[in-house]
PDB file of C-alpha atoms in Angstrom:
ATOM      1  CA  MET A   1      -0.898 -15.734  64.486  1.00  0.00           C
ATOM      2  CA  SER A   2      -2.105 -16.650  61.028  1.00  0.00           C
ATOM      3  CA  ASP A   3      -0.974 -19.911  59.468  1.00  0.00           C
ATOM      4  CA  LYS A   4      -0.852 -18.472  55.962  1.00  0.00           C
ATOM      5  CA  ASP A   5       2.141 -19.405  53.840  1.00  0.00           C
ATOM      6  CA  LEU A   6       3.539 -18.949  50.341  1.00  0.00           C
ATOM      7  CA  ASN A   7       0.785 -21.171  48.874  1.00  0.00           C
ATOM      8  CA  ASP A   8      -1.820 -18.695  50.117  1.00  0.00           C
ATOM      9  CA  LEU A   9       0.182 -15.720  48.898  1.00  0.00           C
ATOM     10  CA  PHE A  10       0.529 -17.344  45.469  1.00  0.00           C
ATOM     11  CA  LEU A  11      -3.239 -17.954  45.246  1.00  0.00           C
ATOM     12  CA  ASP A  12      -4.080 -14.417  46.470  1.00  0.00           C
ATOM     13  CA  THR A  13      -1.746 -12.873  43.895  1.00  0.00           C
ATOM     14  CA  LEU A  14      -3.120 -15.122  41.152  1.00  0.00           C
ATOM     15  CA  LYS A  15      -6.625 -13.832  41.962  1.00  0.00           C
ATOM     16  CA  ASP A  16      -5.283 -10.260  41.882  1.00  0.00           C
ATOM     17  CA  ILE A  17      -3.780 -10.557  38.385  1.00  0.00           C
ATOM     18  CA  TYR A  18      -6.803 -12.549  37.132  1.00  0.00           C
ATOM     19  CA  TYR A  19      -9.035  -9.634  38.119  1.00  0.00           C
ATOM     20  CA  ALA A  20      -6.517  -7.192  36.614  1.00  0.00           C
ATOM     21  CA  GLU A  21      -6.335  -9.037  33.267  1.00  0.00           C
ATOM     22  CA  LYS A  22     -10.131  -8.997  32.962  1.00  0.00           C
ATOM     23  CA  GLN A  23     -10.198  -5.235  33.557  1.00  0.00           C
ATOM     24  CA  ILE A  24      -7.392  -4.736  31.040  1.00  0.00           C
ATOM     25  CA  TYR A  25      -9.281  -6.901  28.517  1.00  0.00           C
ATOM     26  CA  LYS A  26     -12.284  -4.579  28.861  1.00  0.00           C
ATOM     27  CA  SER A  27     -10.262  -1.374  28.589  1.00  0.00           C
ATOM     28  CA  LEU A  28      -8.093  -2.216  25.552  1.00  0.00           C
ATOM     29  CA  PRO A  29     -10.862  -1.784  22.927  1.00  0.00           C
ATOM     30  CA  LYS A  30     -11.568   1.683  24.383  1.00  0.00           C
ATOM     31  CA  MET A  31      -7.885   2.578  24.131  1.00  0.00           C
ATOM     32  CA  ALA A  32      -7.727   1.221  20.544  1.00  0.00           C
ATOM     33  CA  LYS A  33     -10.768   3.291  19.607  1.00  0.00           C
ATOM     34  CA  ALA A  34      -9.219   6.419  21.136  1.00  0.00           C
ATOM     35  CA  ALA A  35      -5.800   5.984  19.470  1.00  0.00           C
ATOM     36  CA  GLN A  36      -5.070   8.442  16.687  1.00  0.00           C
ATOM     37  CA  SER A  37      -2.286   6.591  14.900  1.00  0.00           C
ATOM     38  CA  GLU A  38      -2.931   3.387  12.990  1.00  0.00           C
ATOM     39  CA  GLN A  39       0.168   1.761  14.518  1.00  0.00           C
ATOM     40  CA  LEU A  40      -0.950   2.387  18.076  1.00  0.00           C
ATOM     41  CA  ARG A  41      -4.471   1.175  17.355  1.00  0.00           C
ATOM     42  CA  ALA A  42      -3.005  -2.017  15.857  1.00  0.00           C
ATOM     43  CA  ALA A  43      -0.748  -2.539  18.896  1.00  0.00           C
ATOM     44  CA  PHE A  44      -3.722  -2.276  21.272  1.00  0.00           C
ATOM     45  CA  GLU A  45      -5.810  -4.624  19.140  1.00  0.00           C
ATOM     46  CA  LYS A  46      -3.029  -7.199  19.024  1.00  0.00           C
ATOM     47  CA  HIS A  47      -2.590  -7.007  22.788  1.00  0.00           C
ATOM     48  CA  HIS A  48      -6.339  -7.460  23.249  1.00  0.00           C
ATOM     49  CA  GLY A  49      -6.066 -10.857  21.577  1.00  0.00           C
ATOM     50  CA  GLU A  50      -3.010 -11.750  23.665  1.00  0.00           C
ATOM     51  CA  THR A  51      -4.805 -10.767  26.845  1.00  0.00           C
ATOM     52  CA  GLU A  52      -7.554 -13.273  26.063  1.00  0.00           C
ATOM     53  CA  ALA A  53      -4.950 -16.050  25.853  1.00  0.00           C
ATOM     54  CA  GLN A  54      -3.294 -14.779  29.057  1.00  0.00           C
ATOM     55  CA  ILE A  55      -6.609 -15.043  30.922  1.00  0.00           C
ATOM     56  CA  GLU A  56      -6.933 -18.645  29.715  1.00  0.00           C
ATOM     57  CA  ARG A  57      -3.404 -19.408  30.938  1.00  0.00           C
ATOM     58  CA  LEU A  58      -4.288 -18.073  34.372  1.00  0.00           C
ATOM     59  CA  GLU A  59      -7.339 -20.368  34.368  1.00  0.00           C
ATOM     60  CA  GLU A  60      -4.985 -23.270  33.665  1.00  0.00           C
ATOM     61  CA  VAL A  61      -2.864 -22.267  36.668  1.00  0.00           C
ATOM     62  CA  PHE A  62      -5.972 -22.200  38.893  1.00  0.00           C
ATOM     63  CA  GLU A  63      -6.742 -25.687  37.595  1.00  0.00           C
ATOM     64  CA  LEU A  64      -3.229 -26.898  38.464  1.00  0.00           C
ATOM     65  CA  LEU A  65      -3.880 -25.710  42.026  1.00  0.00           C
ATOM     66  CA  GLY A  66      -7.288 -27.416  42.062  1.00  0.00           C
ATOM     67  CA  LYS A  67      -8.949 -24.070  42.804  1.00  0.00           C
ATOM     68  CA  PRO A  68     -11.801 -22.270  41.019  1.00  0.00           C
ATOM     69  CA  ALA A  69     -10.674 -19.345  38.831  1.00  0.00           C
ATOM     70  CA  ARG A  70     -11.827 -16.295  40.763  1.00  0.00           C
ATOM     71  CA  GLY A  71     -10.681 -12.699  40.729  1.00  0.00           C
ATOM     72  CA  LYS A  72     -10.104 -10.502  43.749  1.00  0.00           C
ATOM     73  CA  LYS A  73     -10.514  -6.745  43.417  1.00  0.00           C
ATOM     74  CA  CYS A  74      -7.132  -5.278  42.555  1.00  0.00           C
ATOM     75  CA  ASP A  75      -6.810  -1.655  43.707  1.00  0.00           C
ATOM     76  CA  ALA A  76      -3.564  -1.214  41.811  1.00  0.00           C
ATOM     77  CA  ILE A  77      -4.994  -1.904  38.359  1.00  0.00           C
ATOM     78  CA  GLU A  78      -8.104   0.160  39.155  1.00  0.00           C
ATOM     79  CA  GLY A  79      -5.864   3.132  39.929  1.00  0.00           C
ATOM     80  CA  ILE A  80      -3.634   2.597  36.904  1.00  0.00           C
ATOM     81  CA  LEU A  81      -6.602   2.284  34.516  1.00  0.00           C
ATOM     82  CA  ASP A  82      -8.323   5.311  36.084  1.00  0.00           C
ATOM     83  CA  GLU A  83      -5.267   7.378  35.216  1.00  0.00           C
ATOM     84  CA  GLY A  84      -5.540   6.113  31.649  1.00  0.00           C
ATOM     85  CA  LYS A  85      -9.199   7.170  31.467  1.00  0.00           C
ATOM     86  CA  GLU A  86      -8.248  10.604  32.785  1.00  0.00           C
ATOM     87  CA  ILE A  87      -5.690  10.987  29.976  1.00  0.00           C
ATOM     88  CA  MET A  88      -8.316   9.954  27.394  1.00  0.00           C
ATOM     89  CA  ASP A  89     -10.665  12.646  28.726  1.00  0.00           C
ATOM     90  CA  GLU A  90      -8.176  15.453  29.280  1.00  0.00           C
ATOM     91  CA  TYR A  91      -6.195  14.992  26.072  1.00  0.00           C
ATOM     92  CA  LYS A  92      -9.047  14.075  23.726  1.00  0.00           C
ATOM     93  CA  ASN A  93      -8.531  15.705  20.305  1.00  0.00           C
ATOM     94  CA  THR A  94      -5.071  16.996  21.218  1.00  0.00           C
ATOM     95  CA  PRO A  95      -1.768  16.118  19.533  1.00  0.00           C
ATOM     96  CA  ALA A  96      -0.529  14.604  22.835  1.00  0.00           C
ATOM     97  CA  LEU A  97      -3.308  12.004  23.132  1.00  0.00           C
ATOM     98  CA  ASP A  98      -1.374   9.090  21.646  1.00  0.00           C
ATOM     99  CA  ALA A  99       1.697   9.872  23.766  1.00  0.00           C
ATOM    100  CA  GLY A 100      -0.532   9.768  26.840  1.00  0.00           C
ATOM    101  CA  LEU A 101      -2.164   6.506  25.754  1.00  0.00           C
ATOM    102  CA  VAL A 102       1.226   4.861  25.280  1.00  0.00           C
ATOM    103  CA  ALA A 103       2.327   6.024  28.746  1.00  0.00           C
ATOM    104  CA  ALA A 104      -0.880   4.684  30.321  1.00  0.00           C
ATOM    105  CA  ALA A 105      -0.453   1.345  28.560  1.00  0.00           C
ATOM    106  CA  GLN A 106       3.170   1.095  29.692  1.00  0.00           C
ATOM    107  CA  ALA A 107       2.121   1.620  33.309  1.00  0.00           C
ATOM    108  CA  VAL A 108      -0.279  -1.308  32.845  1.00  0.00           C
ATOM    109  CA  GLU A 109       2.437  -3.472  31.245  1.00  0.00           C
ATOM    110  CA  HIS A 110       4.859  -2.766  34.070  1.00  0.00           C
ATOM    111  CA  TYR A 111       2.298  -3.730  36.678  1.00  0.00           C
ATOM    112  CA  GLU A 112       1.798  -7.021  34.863  1.00  0.00           C
ATOM    113  CA  ILE A 113       5.536  -7.587  34.444  1.00  0.00           C
ATOM    114  CA  SER A 114       6.034  -7.202  38.197  1.00  0.00           C
ATOM    115  CA  ARG A 115       3.137  -9.558  39.028  1.00  0.00           C
ATOM    116  CA  TYR A 116       4.064 -12.292  36.533  1.00  0.00           C
ATOM    117  CA  GLY A 117       7.740 -12.085  37.575  1.00  0.00           C
ATOM    118  CA  THR A 118       6.711 -12.544  41.208  1.00  0.00           C
ATOM    119  CA  LEU A 119       4.300 -15.397  40.445  1.00  0.00           C
ATOM    120  CA  LYS A 120       6.871 -17.204  38.315  1.00  0.00           C
ATOM    121  CA  THR A 121       9.479 -17.007  41.121  1.00  0.00           C
ATOM    122  CA  TRP A 122       6.977 -18.342  43.646  1.00  0.00           C
ATOM    123  CA  ALA A 123       5.732 -21.122  41.324  1.00  0.00           C
ATOM    124  CA  ARG A 124       9.343 -22.256  41.036  1.00  0.00           C
ATOM    125  CA  GLN A 125       9.828 -22.202  44.825  1.00  0.00           C
ATOM    126  CA  LEU A 126       6.569 -24.120  45.282  1.00  0.00           C
ATOM    127  CA  ASP A 127       7.722 -26.537  42.567  1.00  0.00           C
ATOM    128  CA  ILE A 128       4.617 -26.151  40.353  1.00  0.00           C
ATOM    129  CA  LYS A 129       6.536 -26.678  37.113  1.00  0.00           C
ATOM    130  CA  ASP A 130       3.640 -26.360  34.655  1.00  0.00           C
ATOM    131  CA  ALA A 131       2.675 -23.070  36.262  1.00  0.00           C
ATOM    132  CA  VAL A 132       6.233 -21.748  35.841  1.00  0.00           C
ATOM    133  CA  LYS A 133       5.955 -22.427  32.113  1.00  0.00           C
ATOM    134  CA  LEU A 134       2.544 -20.784  31.694  1.00  0.00           C
ATOM    135  CA  LEU A 135       3.526 -17.715  33.731  1.00  0.00           C
ATOM    136  CA  ASP A 136       6.787 -17.362  31.846  1.00  0.00           C
ATOM    137  CA  GLN A 137       4.983 -17.400  28.482  1.00  0.00           C
ATOM    138  CA  THR A 138       2.813 -14.486  29.553  1.00  0.00           C
ATOM    139  CA  LEU A 139       5.734 -12.630  31.145  1.00  0.00           C
ATOM    140  CA  ALA A 140       7.612 -12.792  27.826  1.00  0.00           C
ATOM    141  CA  GLU A 141       4.560 -11.430  25.965  1.00  0.00           C
ATOM    142  CA  GLU A 142       4.157  -8.543  28.410  1.00  0.00           C
ATOM    143  CA  LYS A 143       7.818  -7.583  28.067  1.00  0.00           C
ATOM    144  CA  LYS A 144       7.515  -7.684  24.288  1.00  0.00           C
ATOM    145  CA  THR A 145       4.403  -5.476  24.372  1.00  0.00           C
ATOM    146  CA  ASP A 146       6.263  -2.999  26.578  1.00  0.00           C
ATOM    147  CA  GLU A 147       9.146  -2.904  24.067  1.00  0.00           C
ATOM    148  CA  THR A 148       6.720  -2.305  21.182  1.00  0.00           C
ATOM    149  CA  LEU A 149       5.196   0.592  23.123  1.00  0.00           C
ATOM    150  CA  THR A 150       8.642   2.036  23.872  1.00  0.00           C
ATOM    151  CA  LYS A 151       9.428   2.001  20.146  1.00  0.00           C
ATOM    152  CA  LEU A 152       6.121   3.729  19.394  1.00  0.00           C
ATOM    153  CA  ALA A 153       6.824   6.303  22.124  1.00  0.00           C
ATOM    154  CA  MET A 154      10.203   7.097  20.627  1.00  0.00           C
ATOM    155  CA  SER A 155       8.981   7.364  17.061  1.00  0.00           C
ATOM    156  CA  ALA A 156       6.028   8.923  15.342  1.00  0.00           C
ATOM    157  CA  VAL A 157       3.540   8.982  18.184  1.00  0.00           C
ATOM    158  CA  ASN A 158       5.318  11.555  20.290  1.00  0.00           C
ATOM    159  CA  ALA A 159       7.150  13.441  17.610  1.00  0.00           C
ATOM    160  CA  GLU A 160       3.747  14.692  16.486  1.00  0.00           C
ATOM    161  CA  ALA A 161       2.884  15.862  19.961  1.00  0.00           C
ATOM    162  CA  ALA A 162       6.108  17.767  20.585  1.00  0.00           C
TER     163      ALA A 162
ATOM    164  CA  MET B   1     -10.935  21.153  21.277  1.00  0.00           C
ATOM    165  CA  SER B   2      -8.317  21.510  23.980  1.00  0.00           C
ATOM    166  CA  ASP B   3      -4.995  23.097  23.092  1.00  0.00           C
ATOM    167  CA  LYS B   4      -3.002  20.874  25.418  1.00  0.00           C
ATOM    168  CA  ASP B   5       0.240  19.460  24.097  1.00  0.00           C
ATOM    169  CA  LEU B   6       3.219  17.344  25.156  1.00  0.00           C
ATOM    170  CA  ASN B   7       4.452  20.143  27.451  1.00  0.00           C
ATOM    171  CA  ASP B   8       1.231  19.884  29.451  1.00  0.00           C
ATOM    172  CA  LEU B   9       1.379  16.094  29.492  1.00  0.00           C
ATOM    173  CA  PHE B  10       4.982  16.226  30.709  1.00  0.00           C
ATOM    174  CA  LEU B  11       4.054  18.599  33.546  1.00  0.00           C
ATOM    175  CA  ASP B  12       0.966  16.555  34.525  1.00  0.00           C
ATOM    176  CA  THR B  13       3.013  13.361  34.649  1.00  0.00           C
ATOM    177  CA  LEU B  14       5.770  15.076  36.613  1.00  0.00           C
ATOM    178  CA  LYS B  15       3.164  16.091  39.223  1.00  0.00           C
ATOM    179  CA  ASP B  16       1.882  12.515  39.275  1.00  0.00           C
ATOM    180  CA  ILE B  17       5.280  10.962  40.029  1.00  0.00           C
ATOM    181  CA  TYR B  18       6.144  13.762  42.494  1.00  0.00           C
ATOM    182  CA  TYR B  19       3.034  12.871  44.488  1.00  0.00           C
ATOM    183  CA  ALA B  20       3.855   9.162  44.129  1.00  0.00           C
ATOM    184  CA  GLU B  21       7.448   9.570  45.370  1.00  0.00           C
ATOM    185  CA  LYS B  22       6.250  11.439  48.449  1.00  0.00           C
ATOM    186  CA  GLN B  23       3.812   8.631  49.259  1.00  0.00           C
ATOM    187  CA  ILE B  24       6.540   6.030  48.710  1.00  0.00           C
ATOM    188  CA  TYR B  25       8.881   8.010  50.968  1.00  0.00           C
ATOM    189  CA  LYS B  26       6.286   7.815  53.747  1.00  0.00           C
ATOM    190  CA  SER B  27       5.586   4.101  53.283  1.00  0.00           C
ATOM    191  CA  LEU B  28       9.172   2.775  53.109  1.00  0.00           C
ATOM    192  CA  PRO B  29       9.936   3.103  56.852  1.00  0.00           C
ATOM    193  CA  LYS B  30       6.748   1.089  57.576  1.00  0.00           C
ATOM    194  CA  MET B  31       7.860  -1.615  55.151  1.00  0.00           C
ATOM    195  CA  ALA B  32      11.362  -1.643  56.678  1.00  0.00           C
ATOM    196  CA  LYS B  33       9.872  -2.014  60.155  1.00  0.00           C
ATOM    197  CA  ALA B  34       7.654  -4.885  59.003  1.00  0.00           C
ATOM    198  CA  ALA B  35      10.435  -6.795  57.202  1.00  0.00           C
ATOM    199  CA  GLN B  36      11.578  -9.955  58.950  1.00  0.00           C
ATOM    200  CA  SER B  37      14.958 -10.423  57.285  1.00  0.00           C
ATOM    201  CA  GLU B  38      17.848  -8.061  57.944  1.00  0.00           C
ATOM    202  CA  GLN B  39      18.677  -7.925  54.205  1.00  0.00           C
ATOM    203  CA  LEU B  40      15.191  -6.816  53.236  1.00  0.00           C
ATOM    204  CA  ARG B  41      15.056  -4.214  55.985  1.00  0.00           C
ATOM    205  CA  ALA B  42      18.420  -2.856  54.791  1.00  0.00           C
ATOM    206  CA  ALA B  43      17.194  -2.727  51.174  1.00  0.00           C
ATOM    207  CA  PHE B  44      14.121  -0.693  52.177  1.00  0.00           C
ATOM    208  CA  GLU B  45      16.211   1.663  54.312  1.00  0.00           C
ATOM    209  CA  LYS B  46      18.677   2.236  51.493  1.00  0.00           C
ATOM    210  CA  HIS B  47      15.840   2.960  49.064  1.00  0.00           C
ATOM    211  CA  HIS B  48      14.325   5.406  51.549  1.00  0.00           C
ATOM    212  CA  GLY B  49      17.487   7.513  51.306  1.00  0.00           C
ATOM    213  CA  GLU B  50      17.490   7.230  47.514  1.00  0.00           C
ATOM    214  CA  THR B  51      13.850   8.314  47.365  1.00  0.00           C
ATOM    215  CA  GLU B  52      14.732  11.541  49.182  1.00  0.00           C
ATOM    216  CA  ALA B  53      17.311  12.341  46.495  1.00  0.00           C
ATOM    217  CA  GLN B  54      14.812  11.398  43.770  1.00  0.00           C
ATOM    218  CA  ILE B  55      12.277  13.871  45.170  1.00  0.00           C
ATOM    219  CA  GLU B  56      14.953  16.578  45.061  1.00  0.00           C
ATOM    220  CA  ARG B  57      15.744  15.706  41.436  1.00  0.00           C
ATOM    221  CA  LEU B  58      12.063  16.095  40.544  1.00  0.00           C
ATOM    222  CA  GLU B  59      12.128  19.523  42.207  1.00  0.00           C
ATOM    223  CA  GLU B  60      15.051  20.432  39.972  1.00  0.00           C
ATOM    224  CA  VAL B  61      13.017  19.382  36.914  1.00  0.00           C
ATOM    225  CA  PHE B  62      10.098  21.591  38.039  1.00  0.00           C
ATOM    226  CA  GLU B  63      12.622  24.409  38.361  1.00  0.00           C
ATOM    227  CA  LEU B  64      13.903  23.800  34.826  1.00  0.00           C
ATOM    228  CA  LEU B  65      10.301  24.229  33.635  1.00  0.00           C
ATOM    229  CA  GLY B  66       9.895  27.380  35.734  1.00  0.00           C
ATOM    230  CA  LYS B  67       6.950  25.777  37.561  1.00  0.00           C
ATOM    231  CA  PRO B  68       6.334  25.300  41.284  1.00  0.00           C
ATOM    232  CA  ALA B  69       6.911  21.715  42.512  1.00  0.00           C
ATOM    233  CA  ARG B  70       3.421  20.430  43.164  1.00  0.00           C
ATOM    234  CA  GLY B  71       2.008  16.928  43.382  1.00  0.00           C
ATOM    235  CA  LYS B  72      -1.254  15.746  41.837  1.00  0.00           C
ATOM    236  CA  LYS B  73      -3.108  12.839  43.430  1.00  0.00           C
ATOM    237  CA  CYS B  74      -1.919   9.658  41.747  1.00  0.00           C
ATOM    238  CA  ASP B  75      -4.586   6.918  41.900  1.00  0.00           C
ATOM    239  CA  ALA B  76      -2.133   4.321  40.622  1.00  0.00           C
ATOM    240  CA  ILE B  77       0.337   4.632  43.499  1.00  0.00           C
ATOM    241  CA  GLU B  78      -2.511   4.813  46.023  1.00  0.00           C
ATOM    242  CA  GLY B  79      -3.815   1.477  44.735  1.00  0.00           C
ATOM    243  CA  ILE B  80      -0.368  -0.129  44.607  1.00  0.00           C
ATOM    244  CA  LEU B  81       0.505   0.988  48.143  1.00  0.00           C
ATOM    245  CA  ASP B  82      -2.918  -0.098  49.444  1.00  0.00           C
ATOM    246  CA  GLU B  83      -2.192  -3.604  48.194  1.00  0.00           C
ATOM    247  CA  GLY B  84       1.118  -3.501  50.077  1.00  0.00           C
ATOM    248  CA  LYS B  85      -0.674  -2.487  53.291  1.00  0.00           C
ATOM    249  CA  GLU B  86      -3.107  -5.357  52.806  1.00  0.00           C
ATOM    250  CA  ILE B  87      -0.191  -7.809  52.560  1.00  0.00           C
ATOM    251  CA  MET B  88       1.342  -6.373  55.745  1.00  0.00           C
ATOM    252  CA  ASP B  89      -1.956  -6.932  57.576  1.00  0.00           C
ATOM    253  CA  GLU B  90      -2.917 -10.312  56.166  1.00  0.00           C
ATOM    254  CA  TYR B  91       0.540 -11.910  56.341  1.00  0.00           C
ATOM    255  CA  LYS B  92       1.742 -10.377  59.609  1.00  0.00           C
ATOM    256  CA  ASN B  93       3.713 -12.948  61.616  1.00  0.00           C
ATOM    257  CA  THR B  94       3.653 -15.518  58.822  1.00  0.00           C
ATOM    258  CA  PRO B  95       6.644 -17.004  56.992  1.00  0.00           C
ATOM    259  CA  ALA B  96       5.345 -15.474  53.723  1.00  0.00           C
ATOM    260  CA  LEU B  97       5.430 -11.853  54.921  1.00  0.00           C
ATOM    261  CA  ASP B  98       8.809 -10.942  53.440  1.00  0.00           C
ATOM    262  CA  ALA B  99       7.923 -12.557  50.106  1.00  0.00           C
ATOM    263  CA  GLY B 100       4.773 -10.406  50.043  1.00  0.00           C
ATOM    264  CA  LEU B 101       6.700  -7.265  50.963  1.00  0.00           C
ATOM    265  CA  VAL B 102       9.191  -7.844  48.150  1.00  0.00           C
ATOM    266  CA  ALA B 103       6.331  -8.345  45.670  1.00  0.00           C
ATOM    267  CA  ALA B 104       4.629  -5.139  46.845  1.00  0.00           C
ATOM    268  CA  ALA B 105       7.878  -3.193  46.564  1.00  0.00           C
ATOM    269  CA  GLN B 106       8.507  -4.537  43.046  1.00  0.00           C
ATOM    270  CA  ALA B 107       5.054  -3.380  41.951  1.00  0.00           C
ATOM    271  CA  VAL B 108       6.040   0.092  43.203  1.00  0.00           C
ATOM    272  CA  GLU B 109       9.410  -0.032  41.406  1.00  0.00           C
ATOM    273  CA  HIS B 110       7.784  -1.054  38.138  1.00  0.00           C
ATOM    274  CA  TYR B 111       5.325   1.827  38.334  1.00  0.00           C
ATOM    275  CA  GLU B 112       8.240   4.197  38.805  1.00  0.00           C
ATOM    276  CA  ILE B 113      10.262   2.590  36.011  1.00  0.00           C
ATOM    277  CA  SER B 114       7.368   3.112  33.598  1.00  0.00           C
ATOM    278  CA  ARG B 115       6.853   6.731  34.663  1.00  0.00           C
ATOM    279  CA  TYR B 116      10.535   7.735  34.566  1.00  0.00           C
ATOM    280  CA  GLY B 117      11.008   5.948  31.228  1.00  0.00           C
ATOM    281  CA  THR B 118       8.082   7.909  29.805  1.00  0.00           C
ATOM    282  CA  LEU B 119       9.246  11.241  31.253  1.00  0.00           C
ATOM    283  CA  LYS B 120      12.785  10.738  29.980  1.00  0.00           C
ATOM    284  CA  THR B 121      11.496  10.030  26.437  1.00  0.00           C
ATOM    285  CA  TRP B 122       9.315  13.131  26.522  1.00  0.00           C
ATOM    286  CA  ALA B 123      12.080  15.340  27.993  1.00  0.00           C
ATOM    287  CA  ARG B 124      14.240  14.300  25.048  1.00  0.00           C
ATOM    288  CA  GLN B 125      11.469  15.097  22.541  1.00  0.00           C
ATOM    289  CA  LEU B 126      10.904  18.455  24.210  1.00  0.00           C
ATOM    290  CA  ASP B 127      14.675  19.019  24.188  1.00  0.00           C
ATOM    291  CA  ILE B 128      15.000  19.692  27.940  1.00  0.00           C
ATOM    292  CA  LYS B 129      18.479  18.185  28.168  1.00  0.00           C
ATOM    293  CA  ASP B 130      19.133  18.727  31.881  1.00  0.00           C
ATOM    294  CA  ALA B 131      15.819  17.037  32.676  1.00  0.00           C
ATOM    295  CA  VAL B 132      16.789  14.008  30.561  1.00  0.00           C
ATOM    296  CA  LYS B 133      19.924  13.627  32.707  1.00  0.00           C
ATOM    297  CA  LEU B 134      18.105  13.952  36.040  1.00  0.00           C
ATOM    298  CA  LEU B 135      15.310  11.560  35.022  1.00  0.00           C
ATOM    299  CA  ASP B 136      17.805   9.044  33.693  1.00  0.00           C
ATOM    300  CA  GLN B 137      19.727   9.028  36.980  1.00  0.00           C
ATOM    301  CA  THR B 138      16.579   8.125  38.891  1.00  0.00           C
ATOM    302  CA  LEU B 139      15.486   5.585  36.273  1.00  0.00           C
ATOM    303  CA  ALA B 140      18.815   3.769  36.683  1.00  0.00           C
ATOM    304  CA  GLU B 141      18.398   3.716  40.481  1.00  0.00           C
ATOM    305  CA  GLU B 142      14.869   2.319  40.252  1.00  0.00           C
ATOM    306  CA  LYS B 143      16.006  -0.444  37.900  1.00  0.00           C
ATOM    307  CA  LYS B 144      18.851  -1.321  40.264  1.00  0.00           C
ATOM    308  CA  THR B 145      16.465  -1.450  43.245  1.00  0.00           C
ATOM    309  CA  ASP B 146      14.173  -3.757  41.283  1.00  0.00           C
ATOM    310  CA  GLU B 147      17.136  -6.057  40.524  1.00  0.00           C
ATOM    311  CA  THR B 148      18.131  -6.124  44.211  1.00  0.00           C
ATOM    312  CA  LEU B 149      14.563  -7.096  45.112  1.00  0.00           C
ATOM    313  CA  THR B 150      14.519  -9.829  42.463  1.00  0.00           C
ATOM    314  CA  LYS B 151      17.690 -11.282  43.964  1.00  0.00           C
ATOM    315  CA  LEU B 152      16.154 -11.192  47.444  1.00  0.00           C
ATOM    316  CA  ALA B 153      12.984 -12.825  46.106  1.00  0.00           C
ATOM    317  CA  MET B 154      14.966 -15.658  44.576  1.00  0.00           C
ATOM    318  CA  SER B 155      17.127 -16.282  47.622  1.00  0.00           C
ATOM    319  CA  ALA B 156      16.514 -16.493  51.330  1.00  0.00           C
ATOM    320  CA  VAL B 157      13.378 -14.425  51.638  1.00  0.00           C
ATOM    321  CA  ASN B 158      11.078 -16.798  49.818  1.00  0.00           C
ATOM    322  CA  ALA B 159      12.840 -20.071  50.466  1.00  0.00           C
ATOM    323  CA  GLU B 160      11.785 -19.638  54.099  1.00  0.00           C
ATOM    324  CA  ALA B 161       8.167 -19.128  53.133  1.00  0.00           C
ATOM    325  CA  ALA B 162       7.909 -22.147  50.846  1.00  0.00           C
TER     326      ALA B 162
END
């Protein structure tokens, strides 16, 4: 029987999202470059900057735990981003490309929303107050990005594709 | 230049979530069996029944399109479910297992929420009214399941692990 507890699970999940954020940071410029509409490109560029700050916040959480900031391969984000790449290939130069890019980005956002929600709940149960604050800041940003993407999906981006 | 449009993207994404739902349907009994708390087991069992109905709804949407119901390998759900399996292995017999199972299930729910939200928006733009209704029904169920899991995460399940 393992003696792992919620502290270990918190650290493992922190490593998972740290890895994920770094992959997302690398993929956002590619998505911005692929975007056809100016609005969507701007949304991806803005989120690229936010992601940088989110990575720094995660490094602060590692520091609060007295652990080195290290990622752990996250199969979920690999799969989600692979689907995004597939869309970029298959829908290149088509009127549906932007709609597909928004959908791919929303799948990413929802993965992050679930992870940050989980980590925030656990940080509260483990009574790491400063971590709760940092995780909540990022969670709010991710939800806002998802809302921006929903608005884009409902407006110009997809109307063109239909 | 490809002549793909939003109709193709809608069908591709429908195949993606159809594959995903079938994988989720297979994994839920394993998660229910692994769960330590009665409440969590019950939540997984309830969602197993719901997933069956959700698969049938997707088959109705394929029918509305006049296309055979066929899945397409979804890398995202494979990665998300693999992370869940990892938790079940690494945290077996530990007080943090249920917390990990809830987190894994919420990652699944959020993937589904993003996909059904996207499909519903596209069905509306493509003016497939009956599909909008079917997709919205499932979207509401997924959001409710996510809320149930959040409540479980905040209550007994994780307090034990802390």
